Amino acid sequence: MLVHIDQEKCCGAGSCVLAAPEVFDQRDEDGIVVLLDAEPPADSHQAVRDAAAVCPAAAIRLEQA
Ligand code: SF4
C-alpha cells in the first residue's frame, strides 16, 4: 500500500492522526497533515483505510502497490 496526501486539500481536522498515529502527524504551526510513512506495514493498513475514510477533505489517497 502506498499513501498519498494532499496538503492543499487538508483542512487540519486531525481525524487521520487519531485513526493512524503511526502514519500521519500534523504540523505544529497550522495542523496540516504530515505523512510519516508512505509505505506502511500490513498491520497498519486497516487503520490507514479508516483514516482515509474519515478525512473530511478527501486529502488521503491510497494506492495498492
Ligand atoms: S483527516 Fe484529512 S483534513 Fe484532517 S488532518 Fe488528516 S488529511 Fe488533513
PDB file of N, CA and C and ligand atoms in Angstrom:
ATOM      1  N   MET A   1       0.847  -1.201   0.000  1.00  0.00           N
ATOM      2  CA  MET A   1       0.000   0.000   0.000  1.00  0.00           C
ATOM      3  C   MET A   1       0.881   1.248   0.000  1.00  0.00           C
ATOM      4  N   LEU A   2       0.529   2.189  -0.908  1.00  0.00           N
ATOM      5  CA  LEU A   2       1.200   3.485  -0.925  1.00  0.00           C
ATOM      6  C   LEU A   2       0.205   4.546  -0.494  1.00  0.00           C
ATOM      7  N   VAL A   3       0.653   5.453   0.356  1.00  0.00           N
ATOM      8  CA  VAL A   3      -0.209   6.503   0.879  1.00  0.00           C
ATOM      9  C   VAL A   3       0.217   7.832   0.268  1.00  0.00           C
ATOM     10  N   HIS A   4      -0.770   8.578  -0.249  1.00  0.00           N
ATOM     11  CA  HIS A   4      -0.513   9.924  -0.769  1.00  0.00           C
ATOM     12  C   HIS A   4      -1.376  10.904   0.017  1.00  0.00           C
ATOM     13  N   ILE A   5      -0.805  12.048   0.332  1.00  0.00           N
ATOM     14  CA  ILE A   5      -1.602  13.087   0.978  1.00  0.00           C
ATOM     15  C   ILE A   5      -1.557  14.345   0.123  1.00  0.00           C
ATOM     16  N   ASP A   6      -2.614  15.136   0.234  1.00  0.00           N
ATOM     17  CA  ASP A   6      -2.692  16.406  -0.480  1.00  0.00           C
ATOM     18  C   ASP A   6      -2.796  17.518   0.555  1.00  0.00           C
ATOM     19  N   GLN A   7      -1.675  18.174   0.795  1.00  0.00           N
ATOM     20  CA  GLN A   7      -1.659  19.205   1.831  1.00  0.00           C
ATOM     21  C   GLN A   7      -2.469  20.429   1.422  1.00  0.00           C
ATOM     22  N   GLU A   8      -2.754  20.577   0.113  1.00  0.00           N
ATOM     23  CA  GLU A   8      -3.599  21.691  -0.339  1.00  0.00           C
ATOM     24  C   GLU A   8      -5.049  21.478   0.074  1.00  0.00           C
ATOM     25  N   LYS A   9      -5.482  20.209   0.068  1.00  0.00           N
ATOM     26  CA  LYS A   9      -6.869  19.899   0.432  1.00  0.00           C
ATOM     27  C   LYS A   9      -7.066  19.829   1.937  1.00  0.00           C
ATOM     28  N   CYS A  10      -6.043  19.402   2.642  1.00  0.00           N
ATOM     29  CA  CYS A  10      -6.169  19.136   4.083  1.00  0.00           C
ATOM     30  C   CYS A  10      -6.642  20.374   4.824  1.00  0.00           C
ATOM     31  N   CYS A  11      -7.620  20.184   5.712  1.00  0.00           N
ATOM     32  CA  CYS A  11      -8.132  21.311   6.492  1.00  0.00           C
ATOM     33  C   CYS A  11      -7.702  21.199   7.950  1.00  0.00           C
ATOM     34  N   GLY A  12      -6.808  20.257   8.240  1.00  0.00           N
ATOM     35  CA  GLY A  12      -6.242  20.181   9.585  1.00  0.00           C
ATOM     36  C   GLY A  12      -7.170  19.619  10.639  1.00  0.00           C
ATOM     37  N   ALA A  13      -8.133  18.812  10.217  1.00  0.00           N
ATOM     38  CA  ALA A  13      -9.102  18.280  11.175  1.00  0.00           C
ATOM     39  C   ALA A  13      -8.466  17.285  12.146  1.00  0.00           C
ATOM     40  N   GLY A  14      -7.422  16.604  11.718  1.00  0.00           N
ATOM     41  CA  GLY A  14      -6.704  15.704  12.614  1.00  0.00           C
ATOM     42  C   GLY A  14      -7.307  14.320  12.757  1.00  0.00           C
ATOM     43  N   SER A  15      -8.381  14.037  12.031  1.00  0.00           N
ATOM     44  CA  SER A  15      -9.013  12.720  12.162  1.00  0.00           C
ATOM     45  C   SER A  15      -8.069  11.596  11.765  1.00  0.00           C
ATOM     46  N   CYS A  16      -7.238  11.851  10.790  1.00  0.00           N
ATOM     47  CA  CYS A  16      -6.316  10.813  10.320  1.00  0.00           C
ATOM     48  C   CYS A  16      -5.283  10.480  11.400  1.00  0.00           C
ATOM     49  N   VAL A  17      -4.857  11.479  12.144  1.00  0.00           N
ATOM     50  CA  VAL A  17      -3.859  11.251  13.198  1.00  0.00           C
ATOM     51  C   VAL A  17      -4.463  10.399  14.313  1.00  0.00           C
ATOM     52  N   LEU A  18      -5.720  10.647  14.618  1.00  0.00           N
ATOM     53  CA  LEU A  18      -6.390   9.832  15.637  1.00  0.00           C
ATOM     54  C   LEU A  18      -6.528   8.393  15.168  1.00  0.00           C
ATOM     55  N   ALA A  19      -6.819   8.199  13.878  1.00  0.00           N
ATOM     56  CA  ALA A  19      -7.049   6.854  13.350  1.00  0.00           C
ATOM     57  C   ALA A  19      -5.744   6.073  13.181  1.00  0.00           C
ATOM     58  N   ALA A  20      -4.694   6.749  12.730  1.00  0.00           N
ATOM     59  CA  ALA A  20      -3.437   6.046  12.423  1.00  0.00           C
ATOM     60  C   ALA A  20      -2.243   6.929  12.787  1.00  0.00           C
ATOM     61  N   PRO A  21      -1.971   7.073  14.085  1.00  0.00           N
ATOM     62  CA  PRO A  21      -0.899   7.981  14.521  1.00  0.00           C
ATOM     63  C   PRO A  21       0.492   7.542  14.094  1.00  0.00           C
ATOM     64  N   GLU A  22       0.641   6.281  13.686  1.00  0.00           N
ATOM     65  CA  GLU A  22       1.955   5.827  13.236  1.00  0.00           C
ATOM     66  C   GLU A  22       2.233   6.235  11.790  1.00  0.00           C
ATOM     67  N   VAL A  23       1.191   6.678  11.096  1.00  0.00           N
ATOM     68  CA  VAL A  23       1.350   7.017   9.676  1.00  0.00           C
ATOM     69  C   VAL A  23       1.169   8.517   9.415  1.00  0.00           C
ATOM     70  N   PHE A  24       0.321   9.170  10.225  1.00  0.00           N
ATOM     71  CA  PHE A  24       0.026  10.583   9.996  1.00  0.00           C
ATOM     72  C   PHE A  24       0.374  11.411  11.230  1.00  0.00           C
ATOM     73  N   ASP A  25       0.846  12.618  10.960  1.00  0.00           N
ATOM     74  CA  ASP A  25       1.058  13.597  12.025  1.00  0.00           C
ATOM     75  C   ASP A  25       0.563  14.936  11.489  1.00  0.00           C
ATOM     76  N   GLN A  26       0.590  15.953  12.328  1.00  0.00           N
ATOM     77  CA  GLN A  26       0.161  17.279  11.895  1.00  0.00           C
ATOM     78  C   GLN A  26       1.256  18.291  12.164  1.00  0.00           C
ATOM     79  N   ARG A  27       1.400  19.283  11.282  1.00  0.00           N
ATOM     80  CA  ARG A  27       2.381  20.341  11.503  1.00  0.00           C
ATOM     81  C   ARG A  27       1.990  21.137  12.740  1.00  0.00           C
ATOM     82  N   ASP A  28       2.978  21.466  13.529  1.00  0.00           N
ATOM     83  CA  ASP A  28       2.714  22.207  14.762  1.00  0.00           C
ATOM     84  C   ASP A  28       2.076  23.559  14.473  1.00  0.00           C
ATOM     85  N   GLU A  29       2.522  24.219  13.406  1.00  0.00           N
ATOM     86  CA  GLU A  29       2.103  25.601  13.218  1.00  0.00           C
ATOM     87  C   GLU A  29       0.677  25.749  12.710  1.00  0.00           C
ATOM     88  N   ASP A  30       0.203  24.823  11.880  1.00  0.00           N
ATOM     89  CA  ASP A  30      -1.139  25.016  11.316  1.00  0.00           C
ATOM     90  C   ASP A  30      -1.987  23.743  11.262  1.00  0.00           C
ATOM     91  N   GLY A  31      -1.472  22.644  11.753  1.00  0.00           N
ATOM     92  CA  GLY A  31      -2.275  21.429  11.815  1.00  0.00           C
ATOM     93  C   GLY A  31      -2.401  20.663  10.517  1.00  0.00           C
ATOM     94  N   ILE A  32      -1.710  21.141   9.469  1.00  0.00           N
ATOM     95  CA  ILE A  32      -1.792  20.439   8.184  1.00  0.00           C
ATOM     96  C   ILE A  32      -1.071  19.094   8.299  1.00  0.00           C
ATOM     97  N   VAL A  33      -1.636  18.113   7.606  1.00  0.00           N
ATOM     98  CA  VAL A  33      -1.158  16.736   7.739  1.00  0.00           C
ATOM     99  C   VAL A  33       0.289  16.575   7.253  1.00  0.00           C
ATOM    100  N   VAL A  34       0.998  15.692   7.937  1.00  0.00           N
ATOM    101  CA  VAL A  34       2.358  15.294   7.561  1.00  0.00           C
ATOM    102  C   VAL A  34       2.353  13.771   7.449  1.00  0.00           C
ATOM    103  N   LEU A  35       2.899  13.274   6.363  1.00  0.00           N
ATOM    104  CA  LEU A  35       2.958  11.825   6.163  1.00  0.00           C
ATOM    105  C   LEU A  35       4.233  11.280   6.796  1.00  0.00           C
ATOM    106  N   LEU A  36       4.078  10.364   7.736  1.00  0.00           N
ATOM    107  CA  LEU A  36       5.233   9.790   8.428  1.00  0.00           C
ATOM    108  C   LEU A  36       5.734   8.539   7.734  1.00  0.00           C
ATOM    109  N   ASP A  37       4.813   7.813   7.082  1.00  0.00           N
ATOM    110  CA  ASP A  37       5.188   6.530   6.483  1.00  0.00           C
ATOM    111  C   ASP A  37       4.372   6.327   5.207  1.00  0.00           C
ATOM    112  N   ALA A  38       4.989   6.536   4.055  1.00  0.00           N
ATOM    113  CA  ALA A  38       4.274   6.439   2.778  1.00  0.00           C
ATOM    114  C   ALA A  38       4.006   5.000   2.366  1.00  0.00           C
ATOM    115  N   GLU A  39       4.687   4.057   3.013  1.00  0.00           N
ATOM    116  CA  GLU A  39       4.508   2.645   2.676  1.00  0.00           C
ATOM    117  C   GLU A  39       4.367   1.853   3.968  1.00  0.00           C
ATOM    118  N   PRO A  40       3.220   2.013   4.642  1.00  0.00           N
ATOM    119  CA  PRO A  40       3.075   1.424   5.968  1.00  0.00           C
ATOM    120  C   PRO A  40       3.004  -0.105   5.925  1.00  0.00           C
ATOM    121  N   PRO A  41       3.399  -0.754   7.013  1.00  0.00           N
ATOM    122  CA  PRO A  41       3.358  -2.210   7.080  1.00  0.00           C
ATOM    123  C   PRO A  41       1.918  -2.725   7.109  1.00  0.00           C
ATOM    124  N   ALA A  42       1.772  -4.001   6.805  1.00  0.00           N
ATOM    125  CA  ALA A  42       0.442  -4.590   6.651  1.00  0.00           C
ATOM    126  C   ALA A  42      -0.433  -4.410   7.881  1.00  0.00           C
ATOM    127  N   ASP A  43       0.164  -4.445   9.051  1.00  0.00           N
ATOM    128  CA  ASP A  43      -0.677  -4.343  10.258  1.00  0.00           C
ATOM    129  C   ASP A  43      -1.212  -2.929  10.483  1.00  0.00           C
ATOM    130  N   SER A  44      -0.782  -1.978   9.661  1.00  0.00           N
ATOM    131  CA  SER A  44      -1.329  -0.619   9.743  1.00  0.00           C
ATOM    132  C   SER A  44      -2.379  -0.342   8.668  1.00  0.00           C
ATOM    133  N   HIS A  45      -2.565  -1.254   7.739  1.00  0.00           N
ATOM    134  CA  HIS A  45      -3.401  -0.938   6.576  1.00  0.00           C
ATOM    135  C   HIS A  45      -4.835  -0.610   6.937  1.00  0.00           C
ATOM    136  N   GLN A  46      -5.407  -1.372   7.878  1.00  0.00           N
ATOM    137  CA  GLN A  46      -6.803  -1.093   8.233  1.00  0.00           C
ATOM    138  C   GLN A  46      -6.933   0.288   8.863  1.00  0.00           C
ATOM    139  N   ALA A  47      -5.980   0.651   9.716  1.00  0.00           N
ATOM    140  CA  ALA A  47      -6.015   1.975  10.347  1.00  0.00           C
ATOM    141  C   ALA A  47      -5.878   3.070   9.291  1.00  0.00           C
ATOM    142  N   VAL A  48      -5.049   2.839   8.284  1.00  0.00           N
ATOM    143  CA  VAL A  48      -4.868   3.829   7.219  1.00  0.00           C
ATOM    144  C   VAL A  48      -6.148   3.940   6.387  1.00  0.00           C
ATOM    145  N   ARG A  49      -6.799   2.806   6.107  1.00  0.00           N
ATOM    146  CA  ARG A  49      -8.078   2.861   5.383  1.00  0.00           C
ATOM    147  C   ARG A  49      -9.104   3.630   6.199  1.00  0.00           C
ATOM    148  N   ASP A  50      -9.134   3.398   7.504  1.00  0.00           N
ATOM    149  CA  ASP A  50     -10.054   4.135   8.373  1.00  0.00           C
ATOM    150  C   ASP A  50      -9.759   5.627   8.301  1.00  0.00           C
ATOM    151  N   ALA A  51      -8.469   5.985   8.329  1.00  0.00           N
ATOM    152  CA  ALA A  51      -8.079   7.397   8.285  1.00  0.00           C
ATOM    153  C   ALA A  51      -8.567   8.048   6.991  1.00  0.00           C
ATOM    154  N   ALA A  52      -8.365   7.347   5.875  1.00  0.00           N
ATOM    155  CA  ALA A  52      -8.805   7.902   4.586  1.00  0.00           C
ATOM    156  C   ALA A  52     -10.318   8.065   4.557  1.00  0.00           C
ATOM    157  N   ALA A  53     -11.019   7.113   5.188  1.00  0.00           N
ATOM    158  CA  ALA A  53     -12.486   7.151   5.168  1.00  0.00           C
ATOM    159  C   ALA A  53     -13.034   8.304   6.005  1.00  0.00           C
ATOM    160  N   VAL A  54     -12.364   8.647   7.090  1.00  0.00           N
ATOM    161  CA  VAL A  54     -12.893   9.695   7.967  1.00  0.00           C
ATOM    162  C   VAL A  54     -12.379  11.085   7.607  1.00  0.00           C
ATOM    163  N   CYS A  55     -11.407  11.188   6.732  1.00  0.00           N
ATOM    164  CA  CYS A  55     -10.869  12.510   6.377  1.00  0.00           C
ATOM    165  C   CYS A  55     -11.969  13.354   5.733  1.00  0.00           C
ATOM    166  N   PRO A  56     -12.305  14.483   6.325  1.00  0.00           N
ATOM    167  CA  PRO A  56     -13.415  15.297   5.796  1.00  0.00           C
ATOM    168  C   PRO A  56     -13.052  16.020   4.504  1.00  0.00           C
ATOM    169  N   ALA A  57     -11.766  16.052   4.172  1.00  0.00           N
ATOM    170  CA  ALA A  57     -11.323  16.808   2.996  1.00  0.00           C
ATOM    171  C   ALA A  57     -10.919  15.897   1.841  1.00  0.00           C
ATOM    172  N   ALA A  58     -11.069  14.591   2.008  1.00  0.00           N
ATOM    173  CA  ALA A  58     -10.631  13.627   0.987  1.00  0.00           C
ATOM    174  C   ALA A  58      -9.192  13.908   0.557  1.00  0.00           C
ATOM    175  N   ALA A  59      -8.338  14.161   1.532  1.00  0.00           N
ATOM    176  CA  ALA A  59      -6.949  14.535   1.246  1.00  0.00           C
ATOM    177  C   ALA A  59      -6.011  13.330   1.275  1.00  0.00           C
ATOM    178  N   ILE A  60      -6.549  12.152   1.573  1.00  0.00           N
ATOM    179  CA  ILE A  60      -5.728  10.948   1.662  1.00  0.00           C
ATOM    180  C   ILE A  60      -6.124  10.007   0.537  1.00  0.00           C
ATOM    181  N   ARG A  61      -5.138   9.632  -0.270  1.00  0.00           N
ATOM    182  CA  ARG A  61      -5.398   8.708  -1.380  1.00  0.00           C
ATOM    183  C   ARG A  61      -4.529   7.484  -1.173  1.00  0.00           C
ATOM    184  N   LEU A  62      -5.125   6.313  -1.362  1.00  0.00           N
ATOM    185  CA  LEU A  62      -4.403   5.058  -1.166  1.00  0.00           C
ATOM    186  C   LEU A  62      -4.228   4.364  -2.501  1.00  0.00           C
ATOM    187  N   GLU A  63      -3.071   3.762  -2.655  1.00  0.00           N
ATOM    188  CA  GLU A  63      -2.754   3.064  -3.891  1.00  0.00           C
ATOM    189  C   GLU A  63      -2.280   1.674  -3.491  1.00  0.00           C
ATOM    190  N   GLN A  64      -2.835   0.682  -4.124  1.00  0.00           N
ATOM    191  CA  GLN A  64      -2.390  -0.681  -3.835  1.00  0.00           C
ATOM    192  C   GLN A  64      -1.100  -0.942  -4.597  1.00  0.00           C
ATOM    193  N   ALA A  65      -0.041  -1.245  -3.888  1.00  0.00           N
ATOM    194  CA  ALA A  65       1.246  -1.466  -4.549  1.00  0.00           C
ATOM    195  C   ALA A  65       1.471  -2.956  -4.718  1.00  0.00           C
TER     196      ALA A  65
HETATM  197  S1  SF4 B   1      -8.113  13.917   8.348  1.00  0.00           S
HETATM  198 FE1  SF4 B   1      -7.779  14.853   6.336  1.00  0.00          FE
HETATM  199  S2  SF4 B   1      -8.186  17.013   6.663  1.00  0.00           S
HETATM  200 FE2  SF4 B   1      -7.847  16.096   8.671  1.00  0.00          FE
HETATM  201  S3  SF4 B   1      -5.647  16.363   9.087  1.00  0.00           S
HETATM  202 FE3  SF4 B   1      -5.922  14.369   8.141  1.00  0.00          FE
HETATM  203  S4  SF4 B   1      -5.594  14.728   5.957  1.00  0.00           S
HETATM  204 FE4  SF4 B   1      -5.995  16.694   6.904  1.00  0.00          FE
END
